[in-house]
């Protein structure tokens, strides 16, 4: 597979209203978009440094992946996302190498990217997201 770069860092937050201003107003990183990703029961709030993004993640309902993560480990870095050239090829190669991919098919993530997640068991402890930009 071909990795094109680090697309974003995903950060789990308890409360966007309280936590977003640090990124937006103190670090002064430009706000790009805010959207609810229904599939993942999450609101994503994205800031773009121009060279990699910060994706703040707030749970939209109890029991979601982000809610469980915060319960277990507290707020903080949740995943690292790499942009790939071809997500279907990436999934195929991962599976051939017995890497634990969380789904066989990509789903649609924030900003319309096709995304898939790799289980931390296969990566040394970090949840890894792969994303292919759609035109
Ligand atoms: Zn992400």
mmCIF file of C-alpha atoms and ligand atoms in Angstrom:
data_model
loop_
_atom_site.group_PDB
_atom_site.id
_atom_site.type_symbol
_atom_site.label_atom_id
_atom_site.label_comp_id
_atom_site.label_asym_id
_atom_site.label_seq_id
_atom_site.Cartn_x
_atom_site.Cartn_y
_atom_site.Cartn_z
ATOM 1 C CA UNK A 1 0.000 0.000 0.000
ATOM 2 C CA UNK A 2 1.033 3.578 -0.383
ATOM 3 C CA UNK A 3 0.756 5.933 2.613
ATOM 4 C CA UNK A 4 0.502 9.570 1.512
ATOM 5 C CA UNK A 5 1.004 11.095 4.962
ATOM 6 C CA UNK A 6 -0.568 11.572 8.361
ATOM 7 C CA UNK A 7 -4.090 12.815 7.624
ATOM 8 C CA UNK A 8 -5.096 13.615 11.202
ATOM 9 C CA UNK A 9 -4.860 12.822 14.875
ATOM 10 C CA UNK A 10 -8.187 11.818 16.422
ATOM 11 C CA UNK A 11 -8.667 13.164 19.943
ATOM 12 C CA UNK A 12 -11.539 12.041 22.165
ATOM 13 C CA UNK A 13 -13.062 14.939 24.114
ATOM 14 C CA UNK A 14 -15.791 15.021 26.729
ATOM 15 C CA UNK A 15 -17.204 18.357 25.676
ATOM 16 C CA UNK A 16 -16.479 20.102 22.385
ATOM 17 C CA UNK A 17 -17.724 23.437 23.576
ATOM 18 C CA UNK A 18 -15.246 23.364 26.411
ATOM 19 C CA UNK A 19 -12.315 21.697 24.645
ATOM 20 C CA UNK A 20 -12.387 23.067 21.072
ATOM 21 C CA UNK A 21 -11.358 26.664 21.894
ATOM 22 C CA UNK A 22 -7.819 25.579 22.851
ATOM 23 C CA UNK A 23 -7.224 24.238 19.333
ATOM 24 C CA UNK A 24 -9.107 27.002 17.570
ATOM 25 C CA UNK A 25 -8.254 30.105 19.554
ATOM 26 C CA UNK A 26 -5.076 29.371 21.501
ATOM 27 C CA UNK A 27 -3.187 27.316 18.910
ATOM 28 C CA UNK A 28 -5.064 29.264 16.257
ATOM 29 C CA UNK A 29 -5.566 26.283 13.940
ATOM 30 C CA UNK A 30 -8.154 26.996 11.289
ATOM 31 C CA UNK A 31 -11.520 25.335 11.756
ATOM 32 C CA UNK A 32 -12.430 23.230 8.747
ATOM 33 C CA UNK A 33 -15.702 21.432 9.448
ATOM 34 C CA UNK A 34 -18.012 20.011 12.062
ATOM 35 C CA UNK A 35 -20.218 17.063 11.259
ATOM 36 C CA UNK A 36 -22.017 14.162 12.857
ATOM 37 C CA UNK A 37 -20.858 10.756 11.608
ATOM 38 C CA UNK A 38 -23.938 8.648 12.324
ATOM 39 C CA UNK A 39 -22.159 5.323 11.692
ATOM 40 C CA UNK A 40 -19.816 6.015 14.587
ATOM 41 C CA UNK A 41 -22.192 7.983 16.858
ATOM 42 C CA UNK A 42 -19.730 10.815 16.964
ATOM 43 C CA UNK A 43 -19.472 14.509 16.232
ATOM 44 C CA UNK A 44 -16.207 15.322 14.467
ATOM 45 C CA UNK A 45 -14.817 18.814 14.741
ATOM 46 C CA UNK A 46 -11.873 19.255 12.412
ATOM 47 C CA UNK A 47 -9.018 21.766 12.441
ATOM 48 C CA UNK A 48 -6.450 21.948 9.658
ATOM 49 C CA UNK A 49 -2.849 22.986 10.302
ATOM 50 C CA UNK A 50 -2.254 22.868 6.539
ATOM 51 C CA UNK A 51 0.027 19.927 7.178
ATOM 52 C CA UNK A 52 -2.120 17.415 9.043
ATOM 53 C CA UNK A 53 -5.404 17.868 10.862
ATOM 54 C CA UNK A 54 -6.739 17.562 14.391
ATOM 55 C CA UNK A 55 -10.066 15.709 14.611
ATOM 56 C CA UNK A 56 -11.868 16.264 17.901
ATOM 57 C CA UNK A 57 -14.362 13.491 18.641
ATOM 58 C CA UNK A 58 -17.363 13.920 20.898
ATOM 59 C CA UNK A 59 -19.772 11.042 21.489
ATOM 60 C CA UNK A 60 -23.374 11.637 20.420
ATOM 61 C CA UNK A 61 -24.792 8.898 22.640
ATOM 62 C CA UNK A 62 -23.928 6.697 25.622
ATOM 63 C CA UNK A 63 -22.349 3.375 24.679
ATOM 64 C CA UNK A 64 -20.669 4.658 21.498
ATOM 65 C CA UNK A 65 -17.054 3.739 20.809
ATOM 66 C CA UNK A 66 -15.890 7.194 21.911
ATOM 67 C CA UNK A 67 -18.009 7.117 25.087
ATOM 68 C CA UNK A 68 -16.534 3.721 25.982
ATOM 69 C CA UNK A 69 -13.015 4.902 25.218
ATOM 70 C CA UNK A 70 -13.364 7.917 27.520
ATOM 71 C CA UNK A 71 -14.896 5.746 30.249
ATOM 72 C CA UNK A 72 -11.983 3.345 30.097
ATOM 73 C CA UNK A 73 -8.999 5.572 29.361
ATOM 74 C CA UNK A 74 -10.141 9.148 29.736
ATOM 75 C CA UNK A 75 -10.096 11.901 27.127
ATOM 76 C CA UNK A 76 -7.037 12.129 24.892
ATOM 77 C CA UNK A 77 -5.479 10.747 21.728
ATOM 78 C CA UNK A 78 -7.811 8.133 20.300
ATOM 79 C CA UNK A 79 -6.330 7.254 16.909
ATOM 80 C CA UNK A 80 -3.848 8.187 14.209
ATOM 81 C CA UNK A 81 -5.101 8.415 10.643
ATOM 82 C CA UNK A 82 -2.944 7.872 7.581
ATOM 83 C CA UNK A 83 -4.042 8.860 4.126
ATOM 84 C CA UNK A 84 -3.706 6.008 1.639
ATOM 85 C CA UNK A 85 -3.788 6.030 -2.131
ATOM 86 C CA UNK A 86 -6.084 2.986 -2.441
ATOM 87 C CA UNK A 87 -8.038 1.801 0.579
ATOM 88 C CA UNK A 88 -9.266 -1.417 -1.039
ATOM 89 C CA UNK A 89 -5.696 -2.425 -1.832
ATOM 90 C CA UNK A 90 -4.661 -1.485 1.715
ATOM 91 C CA UNK A 91 -7.391 -3.683 3.254
ATOM 92 C CA UNK A 92 -6.428 -6.566 0.990
ATOM 93 C CA UNK A 93 -2.753 -6.321 1.942
ATOM 94 C CA UNK A 94 -3.534 -6.020 5.656
ATOM 95 C CA UNK A 95 -5.725 -9.106 5.578
ATOM 96 C CA UNK A 96 -3.098 -11.058 3.650
ATOM 97 C CA UNK A 97 -0.726 -10.241 6.498
ATOM 98 C CA UNK A 98 -3.242 -11.346 9.171
ATOM 99 C CA UNK A 99 -3.632 -7.817 10.489
ATOM 100 C CA UNK A 100 -6.861 -7.349 12.441
ATOM 101 C CA UNK A 101 -8.888 -4.885 10.328
ATOM 102 C CA UNK A 102 -12.166 -3.893 11.996
ATOM 103 C CA UNK A 103 -14.239 -4.243 8.825
ATOM 104 C CA UNK A 104 -13.848 -5.889 5.434
ATOM 105 C CA UNK A 105 -15.217 -2.896 3.568
ATOM 106 C CA UNK A 106 -14.423 0.773 4.096
ATOM 107 C CA UNK A 107 -17.110 2.990 5.601
ATOM 108 C CA UNK A 108 -17.712 6.666 4.966
ATOM 109 C CA UNK A 109 -16.032 8.852 7.564
ATOM 110 C CA UNK A 110 -15.861 12.596 8.115
ATOM 111 C CA UNK A 111 -15.403 14.737 4.984
ATOM 112 C CA UNK A 112 -16.575 11.830 2.815
ATOM 113 C CA UNK A 113 -13.322 9.897 3.152
ATOM 114 C CA UNK A 114 -13.477 6.113 2.774
ATOM 115 C CA UNK A 115 -12.074 4.823 6.058
ATOM 116 C CA UNK A 116 -11.151 1.624 7.849
ATOM 117 C CA UNK A 117 -9.693 0.998 11.298
ATOM 118 C CA UNK A 118 -6.931 -1.394 12.366
ATOM 119 C CA UNK A 119 -7.204 -2.958 15.833
ATOM 120 C CA UNK A 120 -4.584 -1.786 18.359
ATOM 121 C CA UNK A 121 -3.651 -5.446 18.960
ATOM 122 C CA UNK A 122 -2.064 -5.472 15.510
ATOM 123 C CA UNK A 123 -0.240 -2.147 15.799
ATOM 124 C CA UNK A 124 1.500 -2.124 19.160
ATOM 125 C CA UNK A 125 -1.351 -0.454 21.013
ATOM 126 C CA UNK A 126 -2.524 2.385 18.770
ATOM 127 C CA UNK A 127 -5.867 2.458 16.963
ATOM 128 C CA UNK A 128 -4.910 3.231 13.355
ATOM 129 C CA UNK A 129 -7.316 4.628 10.775
ATOM 130 C CA UNK A 130 -6.634 4.524 7.044
ATOM 131 C CA UNK A 131 -8.472 6.999 4.838
ATOM 132 C CA UNK A 132 -8.767 7.523 1.116
ATOM 133 C CA UNK A 133 -9.874 10.907 -0.081
ATOM 134 C CA UNK A 134 -12.860 10.901 -2.438
ATOM 135 C CA UNK A 135 -13.134 13.348 -5.289
HETATM 136 ZN ZN1 LIG B 1 -10.257 9.893 12.305
#
